[in-house]
Amino acid sequence: MDALKASAIRRVTTESSTGSTSSQRVHTYLTIRVKSLDFDGQAGQLHVSGQILEQNRYVTMGAHHTLDLELQRNFTLSKEIDGWDSIARKQLEEAIDTRKGTEAVALMMQEGMANIAFITATQTILKQRIEVSIPRKRAGRTVDHDKGLEKFFNTVLDSLLQQMEGILPTSSDLTATRPILVASPGFLAANFLTFVSKLATTQSNKTLLALHQSMITVHSSTGHLHSLPEILSSPTVTSQLSDTKYARETRLMTSFLDLLRKDDGRAWYGHREVERAVEKGAVGRGGGVLLISNELFRSMDISVRRRWVRMVDRVRDVEGGEVRVLSSEHESGKRLEDLGGVAAILTFPCEGLDEEEEEHGDEAGVQDPVI
């Protein structure tokens, strides 16, 4: 059982001696037994719902309430003695590591549309979507199109600067900026970099010059967020972001899918299949990798969580293999979710791990991936 204590606003209705009623909003502290979670990445809020565990003058035991957690708001999370398993402790350690944060910024665009996303160690956050109407080129007349494109570039740059407020290079440290991946079909990304460079030079703007130097142009099929895995798989990007958690996970997912295409028995996905591979000692030292979605550790069923914690502990602590817990908020994690949430790269080929699949029925609803 997880118990959460945090400040809350509760509407309280009171009845006077004459029978009239009035209501007011009061600030109080509530402790609830966690039942469900809802995370809003763009707002940076976690909504936690559950039943009241400790009553006070405003609430009764068992009543339902939703606590809203956000940055700079204190809370206390309590678990049972065996609730702080290895996965929970590691996730907590990573969450409070002040060195963690935005690892890169992705700007994906196509004519008239752009998406700005922040890539962190645990998720991809869509910060803003931009749409600007650009007139089409007409035979012998491109003035309207050029003006529309310049307006689009100005809007994109202004939005990028606004979203990066707080992580922009400063006058005291012009090197303190994140890599900015500028991706598009055709030459739009390159033209945007030229636009930024000219503007920075004209204005003698050192911040813009530093920003321009941190930009990396990449080709993408579209300007939509779903093109991010394609961008991160680019050799240009992987060399620049080789040390980021997301880039490493993207490479591992790409390696897994490459092995799956070869169909040589060294790549498996699915609950029972991967469990059998681990039982055979095939996910250990010498290249064994367990890829597992963090969604499997968020199950409200404790037995389900313990099942996957045991597997992680065995692979990492007994077999000596590598374990990667992929966030479902990242594109690589979403691809893993399509495979049932768990996959493995084996140290030696194994055949027949999918036998008796129908008897176990663990993989209902998991379809073969498009590779």
CSV table of C-alpha atoms in Angstrom, one decimal:
chain,number,residue,atom,x,y,z
A,1,MET,CA,0.0,0.0,0.0
A,2,ASP,CA,1.3,3.5,-0.9
A,3,ALA,CA,0.2,6.4,1.4
A,4,LEU,CA,0.6,10.0,0.2
A,5,LYS,CA,0.4,13.0,2.4
A,6,ALA,CA,0.2,16.5,0.9
A,7,SER,CA,-1.5,19.9,1.1
A,8,ALA,CA,-5.0,20.1,-0.4
A,9,ILE,CA,-7.9,22.4,-1.0
A,10,ARG,CA,-11.2,20.9,0.1
A,11,ARG,CA,-14.6,22.5,-0.4
A,12,VAL,CA,-16.5,22.2,3.0
A,13,THR,CA,-20.2,22.6,3.4
A,14,THR,CA,-21.6,23.7,6.8
A,15,GLU,CA,-25.1,24.0,8.1
A,16,SER,CA,-26.2,26.6,10.5
A,17,SER,CA,-28.7,26.2,13.4
A,18,THR,CA,-31.4,27.7,11.1
A,19,GLY,CA,-30.9,25.0,8.5
A,20,SER,CA,-29.1,27.3,5.9
A,21,THR,CA,-26.0,25.9,4.3
A,22,SER,CA,-22.8,27.6,3.1
A,23,SER,CA,-19.6,26.3,1.6
A,24,GLN,CA,-16.0,27.5,1.6
A,25,ARG,CA,-12.7,26.3,0.3
A,26,VAL,CA,-10.2,25.4,3.1
A,27,HIS,CA,-6.5,24.5,3.0
A,28,THR,CA,-5.6,21.3,4.9
A,29,TYR,CA,-3.3,18.3,4.8
A,30,LEU,CA,-4.7,15.0,3.7
A,31,THR,CA,-3.3,11.5,3.6
A,32,ILE,CA,-4.7,9.1,1.0
A,33,ARG,CA,-4.2,5.5,0.0
A,34,VAL,CA,-3.1,5.7,-3.6
A,35,LYS,CA,-5.5,4.2,-6.1
A,36,SER,CA,-4.7,5.8,-9.4
A,37,LEU,CA,-2.3,8.2,-11.1
A,38,ASP,CA,-2.5,10.7,-13.9
A,39,PHE,CA,0.6,12.6,-15.1
A,40,ASP,CA,0.3,15.8,-17.1
A,41,GLY,CA,3.8,16.3,-18.6
A,42,GLN,CA,3.1,19.7,-20.2
A,43,ALA,CA,1.8,21.2,-17.0
A,44,GLY,CA,4.3,19.3,-14.8
A,45,GLN,CA,1.6,18.0,-12.5
A,46,LEU,CA,0.9,14.6,-11.0
A,47,HIS,CA,-2.7,13.9,-10.0
A,48,VAL,CA,-3.0,11.2,-7.4
A,49,SER,CA,-6.4,9.8,-6.5
A,50,GLY,CA,-7.3,7.6,-3.5
A,51,GLN,CA,-9.2,7.2,-0.3
A,52,ILE,CA,-8.7,9.2,2.9
A,53,LEU,CA,-6.6,7.3,5.5
A,54,GLU,CA,-6.5,9.9,8.3
A,55,GLN,CA,-9.7,11.9,9.0
A,56,ASN,CA,-9.7,15.4,10.3
A,57,ARG,CA,-12.3,18.1,10.9
A,58,TYR,CA,-12.9,18.5,7.1
A,59,VAL,CA,-12.9,14.9,5.8
A,60,THR,CA,-14.0,11.4,6.9
A,61,MET,CA,-12.2,8.1,6.6
A,62,GLY,CA,-12.8,6.4,3.3
A,63,ALA,CA,-13.8,9.6,1.4
A,64,HIS,CA,-12.3,10.0,-2.1
A,65,HIS,CA,-9.9,12.8,-2.9
A,66,THR,CA,-7.4,13.7,-5.6
A,67,LEU,CA,-4.1,15.4,-4.6
A,68,ASP,CA,-2.3,17.5,-7.1
A,69,LEU,CA,1.5,17.3,-6.9
A,70,GLU,CA,3.8,19.8,-8.6
A,71,LEU,CA,7.2,21.4,-8.4
A,72,GLN,CA,8.2,23.1,-5.1
A,73,ARG,CA,5.3,21.5,-3.3
A,74,ASN,CA,6.3,19.2,-0.4
A,75,PHE,CA,4.7,15.8,0.1
A,76,THR,CA,5.4,12.6,2.0
A,77,LEU,CA,5.2,9.1,0.3
A,78,SER,CA,5.1,6.1,2.6
A,79,LYS,CA,5.3,2.5,1.5
A,80,GLU,CA,5.1,-0.8,3.3
A,81,ILE,CA,8.3,-2.4,4.6
A,82,ASP,CA,8.9,-4.4,1.4
A,83,GLY,CA,7.5,-1.6,-0.8
A,84,TRP,CA,10.8,0.1,-1.5
A,85,ASP,CA,12.1,-2.5,-3.9
A,86,SER,CA,15.2,-2.1,-6.0
A,87,ILE,CA,13.3,-0.4,-8.9
A,88,ALA,CA,11.5,2.1,-6.7
A,89,ARG,CA,14.8,3.0,-4.9
A,90,LYS,CA,16.7,3.5,-8.2
A,91,GLN,CA,13.9,5.6,-9.7
A,92,LEU,CA,13.8,7.8,-6.6
A,93,GLU,CA,17.6,8.2,-6.7
A,94,GLU,CA,17.4,9.3,-10.4
A,95,ALA,CA,14.5,11.6,-9.7
A,96,ILE,CA,16.4,13.6,-7.0
A,97,ASP,CA,19.7,13.7,-8.9
A,98,THR,CA,20.1,17.5,-9.5
A,99,ARG,CA,22.4,16.8,-12.5
A,100,LYS,CA,19.4,15.3,-14.4
A,101,GLY,CA,17.3,17.5,-16.6
A,102,THR,CA,16.8,18.4,-20.2
A,103,GLU,CA,19.4,16.6,-22.2
A,104,ALA,CA,18.5,17.9,-25.6
A,105,VAL,CA,15.9,20.0,-27.4
A,106,ALA,CA,14.2,18.8,-30.6
A,107,LEU,CA,12.8,21.2,-33.1
A,108,MET,CA,10.9,19.3,-35.8
A,109,MET,CA,9.5,21.3,-38.7
A,110,GLN,CA,7.9,21.3,-42.1
A,111,GLU,CA,6.6,24.3,-44.0
A,112,GLY,CA,4.1,26.1,-41.8
A,113,MET,CA,4.3,23.7,-38.8
A,114,ALA,CA,6.8,23.0,-36.1
A,115,ASN,CA,7.0,21.1,-32.8
A,116,ILE,CA,9.3,21.9,-29.9
A,117,ALA,CA,10.1,19.0,-27.6
A,118,PHE,CA,12.4,18.6,-24.6
A,119,ILE,CA,14.2,15.3,-24.2
A,120,THR,CA,14.9,14.4,-20.6
A,121,ALA,CA,16.3,11.3,-19.0
A,122,THR,CA,12.8,10.0,-18.4
A,123,GLN,CA,10.5,11.4,-21.0
A,124,THR,CA,9.9,13.4,-24.1
A,125,ILE,CA,7.8,16.5,-23.4
A,126,LEU,CA,6.0,18.3,-26.2
A,127,LYS,CA,6.4,21.9,-25.2
A,128,GLN,CA,4.7,23.7,-28.1
A,129,ARG,CA,3.2,23.2,-31.5
A,130,ILE,CA,3.5,26.1,-33.9
A,131,GLU,CA,1.4,26.7,-37.1
A,132,VAL,CA,1.8,29.6,-39.4
A,133,SER,CA,0.1,29.9,-42.8
A,134,ILE,CA,2.6,30.3,-45.7
A,135,PRO,CA,1.4,31.3,-49.1
A,136,ARG,CA,2.3,28.9,-51.9
A,137,LYS,CA,4.9,29.8,-54.5
A,138,ARG,CA,3.4,31.1,-57.7
A,139,ALA,CA,5.0,31.1,-61.1
A,140,GLY,CA,7.1,34.3,-61.4
A,141,ARG,CA,6.2,35.5,-57.9
A,142,THR,CA,7.7,34.3,-54.7
A,143,VAL,CA,7.5,37.4,-52.6
A,144,ASP,CA,4.4,36.4,-50.6
A,145,HIS,CA,5.9,32.9,-50.0
A,146,ASP,CA,9.2,34.4,-48.8
A,147,LYS,CA,7.5,36.8,-46.5
A,148,GLY,CA,5.4,34.0,-45.0
A,149,LEU,CA,8.5,31.8,-44.5
A,150,GLU,CA,10.3,34.6,-42.7
A,151,LYS,CA,7.3,35.1,-40.5
A,152,PHE,CA,7.3,31.4,-39.8
A,153,PHE,CA,11.0,31.4,-38.9
A,154,ASN,CA,10.6,34.4,-36.6
A,155,THR,CA,7.7,32.7,-34.8
A,156,VAL,CA,9.6,29.5,-34.4
A,157,LEU,CA,12.7,31.3,-33.0
A,158,ASP,CA,10.6,33.4,-30.6
A,159,SER,CA,8.8,30.3,-29.4
A,160,LEU,CA,12.1,28.4,-29.0
A,161,LEU,CA,13.7,31.2,-27.0
A,162,GLN,CA,10.6,31.4,-24.8
A,163,GLN,CA,10.5,27.6,-24.1
A,164,MET,CA,14.3,27.5,-23.4
A,165,GLU,CA,14.1,30.3,-20.9
A,166,GLY,CA,16.2,29.1,-17.9
A,167,ILE,CA,18.4,26.8,-19.9
A,168,LEU,CA,19.7,29.4,-22.4
A,169,PRO,CA,23.4,30.2,-22.4
A,170,THR,CA,24.2,33.2,-20.2
A,171,SER,CA,26.7,36.1,-20.7
A,172,SER,CA,28.9,34.4,-18.1
A,173,ASP,CA,28.8,31.0,-19.8
A,174,LEU,CA,27.9,31.0,-23.4
A,175,THR,CA,28.8,27.3,-23.7
A,176,ALA,CA,26.1,26.2,-21.2
A,177,THR,CA,23.4,25.1,-23.7
A,178,ARG,CA,21.8,21.9,-24.7
A,179,PRO,CA,22.1,20.4,-28.2
A,180,ILE,CA,19.2,21.5,-30.3
A,181,LEU,CA,18.2,19.0,-33.0
A,182,VAL,CA,16.7,20.9,-35.9
A,183,ALA,CA,15.0,18.4,-38.2
A,184,SER,CA,12.8,18.7,-41.3
A,185,PRO,CA,12.3,17.2,-44.8
A,186,GLY,CA,14.3,18.9,-47.5
A,187,PHE,CA,16.3,22.0,-46.8
A,188,LEU,CA,14.0,23.7,-44.4
A,189,ALA,CA,16.1,23.0,-41.3
A,190,ALA,CA,19.3,24.2,-43.0
A,191,ASN,CA,17.5,27.4,-44.1
A,192,PHE,CA,16.3,28.0,-40.5
A,193,LEU,CA,19.9,27.8,-39.3
A,194,THR,CA,21.0,30.3,-41.9
A,195,PHE,CA,18.2,32.6,-40.8
A,196,VAL,CA,19.3,32.3,-37.1
A,197,SER,CA,22.9,32.9,-38.1
A,198,LYS,CA,22.2,36.0,-40.1
A,199,LEU,CA,19.9,37.4,-37.3
A,200,ALA,CA,22.6,36.8,-34.7
A,201,THR,CA,25.3,38.4,-36.7
A,202,THR,CA,23.1,41.4,-37.6
A,203,GLN,CA,22.1,42.0,-34.0
A,204,SER,CA,25.5,41.1,-32.6
A,205,ASN,CA,23.6,38.8,-30.3
A,206,LYS,CA,26.0,36.5,-28.4
A,207,THR,CA,23.2,34.4,-27.0
A,208,LEU,CA,21.8,33.7,-30.5
A,209,LEU,CA,25.3,33.0,-31.8
A,210,ALA,CA,25.8,30.4,-29.0
A,211,LEU,CA,22.4,29.0,-29.7
A,212,HIS,CA,23.2,28.7,-33.4
A,213,GLN,CA,26.4,26.8,-32.6
A,214,SER,CA,24.5,24.3,-30.6
A,215,MET,CA,22.1,23.5,-33.4
A,216,ILE,CA,22.4,20.3,-35.4
A,217,THR,CA,20.5,19.8,-38.7
A,218,VAL,CA,19.0,16.4,-39.3
A,219,HIS,CA,16.8,15.0,-42.0
A,220,SER,CA,13.4,13.7,-41.0
A,221,SER,CA,10.4,12.5,-43.0
A,222,THR,CA,8.0,14.9,-41.2
A,223,GLY,CA,7.9,17.7,-38.7
A,224,HIS,CA,5.7,15.6,-36.3
A,225,LEU,CA,6.8,14.2,-33.0
A,226,HIS,CA,6.6,10.6,-34.2
A,227,SER,CA,9.6,11.3,-36.3
A,228,LEU,CA,11.8,11.6,-33.2
A,229,PRO,CA,13.2,8.0,-33.3
A,230,GLU,CA,14.2,8.5,-36.9
A,231,ILE,CA,16.1,11.7,-35.9
A,232,LEU,CA,17.8,10.1,-32.9
A,233,SER,CA,18.9,7.1,-35.0
A,234,SER,CA,20.9,9.5,-37.3
A,235,PRO,CA,24.7,8.9,-37.1
A,236,THR,CA,25.1,12.7,-36.8
A,237,VAL,CA,22.8,12.8,-33.7
A,238,THR,CA,24.1,9.6,-32.0
A,239,SER,CA,27.7,10.9,-32.1
A,240,GLN,CA,26.6,14.2,-30.5
A,241,LEU,CA,24.2,12.6,-27.9
A,242,SER,CA,26.2,9.4,-27.3
A,243,ASP,CA,26.2,10.0,-23.5
A,244,THR,CA,22.5,10.7,-23.0
A,245,LYS,CA,20.2,8.1,-21.5
A,246,TYR,CA,17.7,8.5,-24.2
A,247,ALA,CA,20.2,8.0,-27.0
A,248,ARG,CA,21.6,4.9,-25.4
A,249,GLU,CA,18.1,3.4,-25.1
A,250,THR,CA,17.2,4.3,-28.7
A,251,ARG,CA,20.4,2.5,-29.9
A,252,LEU,CA,19.5,-0.5,-27.8
A,253,MET,CA,15.9,-0.6,-29.3
A,254,THR,CA,17.4,-0.3,-32.8
A,255,SER,CA,19.9,-3.1,-32.1
A,256,PHE,CA,17.0,-5.3,-30.8
A,257,LEU,CA,14.9,-4.7,-33.8
A,258,ASP,CA,17.9,-5.4,-36.1
A,259,LEU,CA,18.4,-8.8,-34.4
A,260,LEU,CA,14.7,-9.5,-34.6
A,261,ARG,CA,14.8,-9.0,-38.3
A,262,LYS,CA,17.7,-11.5,-38.5
A,263,ASP,CA,15.5,-14.1,-36.7
A,264,ASP,CA,18.5,-16.0,-35.3
A,265,GLY,CA,17.1,-16.6,-31.8
A,266,ARG,CA,19.0,-13.8,-30.1
A,267,ALA,CA,16.1,-11.3,-29.8
A,268,TRP,CA,12.8,-12.1,-28.0
A,269,TYR,CA,9.9,-10.1,-26.7
A,270,GLY,CA,6.8,-11.0,-24.7
A,271,HIS,CA,6.3,-11.9,-21.0
A,272,ARG,CA,6.7,-15.6,-21.0
A,273,GLU,CA,9.3,-15.7,-23.8
A,274,VAL,CA,11.6,-13.3,-21.9
A,275,GLU,CA,11.0,-15.0,-18.6
A,276,ARG,CA,12.1,-18.3,-20.2
A,277,ALA,CA,15.2,-16.7,-21.6
A,278,VAL,CA,16.2,-15.4,-18.2
A,279,GLU,CA,15.5,-18.8,-16.6
A,280,LYS,CA,17.9,-20.3,-19.2
A,281,GLY,CA,20.6,-17.8,-18.2
A,282,ALA,CA,20.6,-16.2,-21.7
A,283,VAL,CA,20.3,-12.6,-20.5
A,284,GLY,CA,23.6,-12.3,-18.7
A,285,ARG,CA,27.2,-11.3,-19.0
A,286,GLY,CA,28.6,-10.9,-22.5
A,287,GLY,CA,25.9,-8.8,-24.1
A,288,GLY,CA,22.6,-9.8,-22.5
A,289,VAL,CA,20.2,-6.9,-22.2
A,290,LEU,CA,16.8,-6.7,-20.6
A,291,LEU,CA,14.5,-3.9,-21.9
A,292,ILE,CA,11.5,-3.4,-19.7
A,293,SER,CA,8.8,-0.6,-19.7
A,294,ASN,CA,8.4,1.4,-16.5
A,295,GLU,CA,4.6,0.8,-16.9
A,296,LEU,CA,5.1,-2.7,-15.6
A,297,PHE,CA,6.2,-1.3,-12.3
A,298,ARG,CA,3.2,1.0,-12.0
A,299,SER,CA,0.6,-1.8,-11.8
A,300,MET,CA,-1.7,-1.4,-8.8
A,301,ASP,CA,-1.4,-5.2,-8.4
A,302,ILE,CA,1.6,-5.7,-6.1
A,303,SER,CA,2.2,-9.3,-7.3
A,304,VAL,CA,2.6,-8.0,-10.9
A,305,ARG,CA,5.2,-5.4,-9.8
A,306,ARG,CA,7.1,-8.0,-7.7
A,307,ARG,CA,7.2,-10.4,-10.7
A,308,TRP,CA,9.1,-7.9,-12.8
A,309,VAL,CA,11.3,-6.7,-9.9
A,310,ARG,CA,12.4,-10.3,-9.4
A,311,MET,CA,13.3,-10.5,-13.0
A,312,VAL,CA,15.3,-7.3,-13.0
A,313,ASP,CA,17.2,-8.3,-9.8
A,314,ARG,CA,18.1,-11.7,-11.3
A,315,VAL,CA,19.3,-10.3,-14.6
A,316,ARG,CA,21.3,-7.5,-13.0
A,317,ASP,CA,22.6,-9.0,-9.7
A,318,VAL,CA,22.8,-12.8,-10.5
A,319,GLU,CA,23.3,-13.1,-14.3
A,320,GLY,CA,25.3,-10.0,-14.7
A,321,GLY,CA,23.3,-8.7,-17.6
A,322,GLU,CA,22.3,-5.1,-18.5
A,323,VAL,CA,18.9,-3.8,-17.5
A,324,ARG,CA,17.3,-0.8,-19.1
A,325,VAL,CA,14.0,0.5,-17.7
A,326,LEU,CA,12.5,2.5,-20.6
A,327,SER,CA,10.1,5.3,-20.0
A,328,SER,CA,6.7,5.0,-21.7
A,329,GLU,CA,6.9,8.8,-22.1
A,330,HIS,CA,9.8,8.3,-24.6
A,331,GLU,CA,9.4,7.1,-28.2
A,332,SER,CA,11.7,4.2,-27.5
A,333,GLY,CA,9.5,3.2,-24.6
A,334,LYS,CA,6.4,3.5,-26.7
A,335,ARG,CA,7.9,1.1,-29.2
A,336,LEU,CA,8.7,-1.3,-26.4
A,337,GLU,CA,5.1,-1.0,-25.2
A,338,ASP,CA,3.9,-2.2,-28.6
A,339,LEU,CA,5.9,-5.4,-27.9
A,340,GLY,CA,4.1,-6.0,-24.6
A,341,GLY,CA,6.5,-4.0,-22.4
A,342,VAL,CA,9.4,-6.4,-22.2
A,343,ALA,CA,12.1,-7.6,-24.6
A,344,ALA,CA,15.6,-9.0,-24.4
A,345,ILE,CA,18.8,-9.3,-26.4
A,346,LEU,CA,20.3,-12.7,-25.6
A,347,THR,CA,24.0,-13.7,-25.1
A,348,PHE,CA,23.3,-16.9,-27.1
A,349,PRO,CA,20.5,-18.0,-29.4
A,350,CYS,CA,17.4,-19.7,-27.9
A,351,GLU,CA,14.7,-21.5,-29.9
A,352,GLY,CA,11.2,-22.4,-29.0
A,353,LEU,CA,10.7,-19.8,-26.3
A,354,ASP,CA,7.2,-19.0,-27.7
A,355,GLU,CA,5.9,-22.6,-27.5
A,356,GLU,CA,2.8,-23.1,-25.4
A,357,GLU,CA,2.0,-19.4,-25.8
A,358,GLU,CA,-1.7,-20.1,-26.3
A,359,GLU,CA,-1.8,-22.1,-23.0
A,360,HIS,CA,-0.4,-19.3,-21.0
A,361,GLY,CA,-2.3,-16.5,-22.8
A,362,ASP,CA,0.1,-13.8,-21.4
A,363,GLU,CA,0.5,-12.1,-24.8
A,364,ALA,CA,-3.1,-11.5,-25.7
A,365,GLY,CA,-3.4,-8.3,-27.6
A,366,VAL,CA,0.4,-8.1,-28.4
A,367,GLN,CA,0.8,-8.1,-32.2
A,368,ASP,CA,4.0,-8.8,-34.2
A,369,PRO,CA,5.9,-5.5,-34.5
A,370,VAL,CA,6.4,-3.8,-37.8
A,371,ILE,CA,10.1,-4.1,-38.4
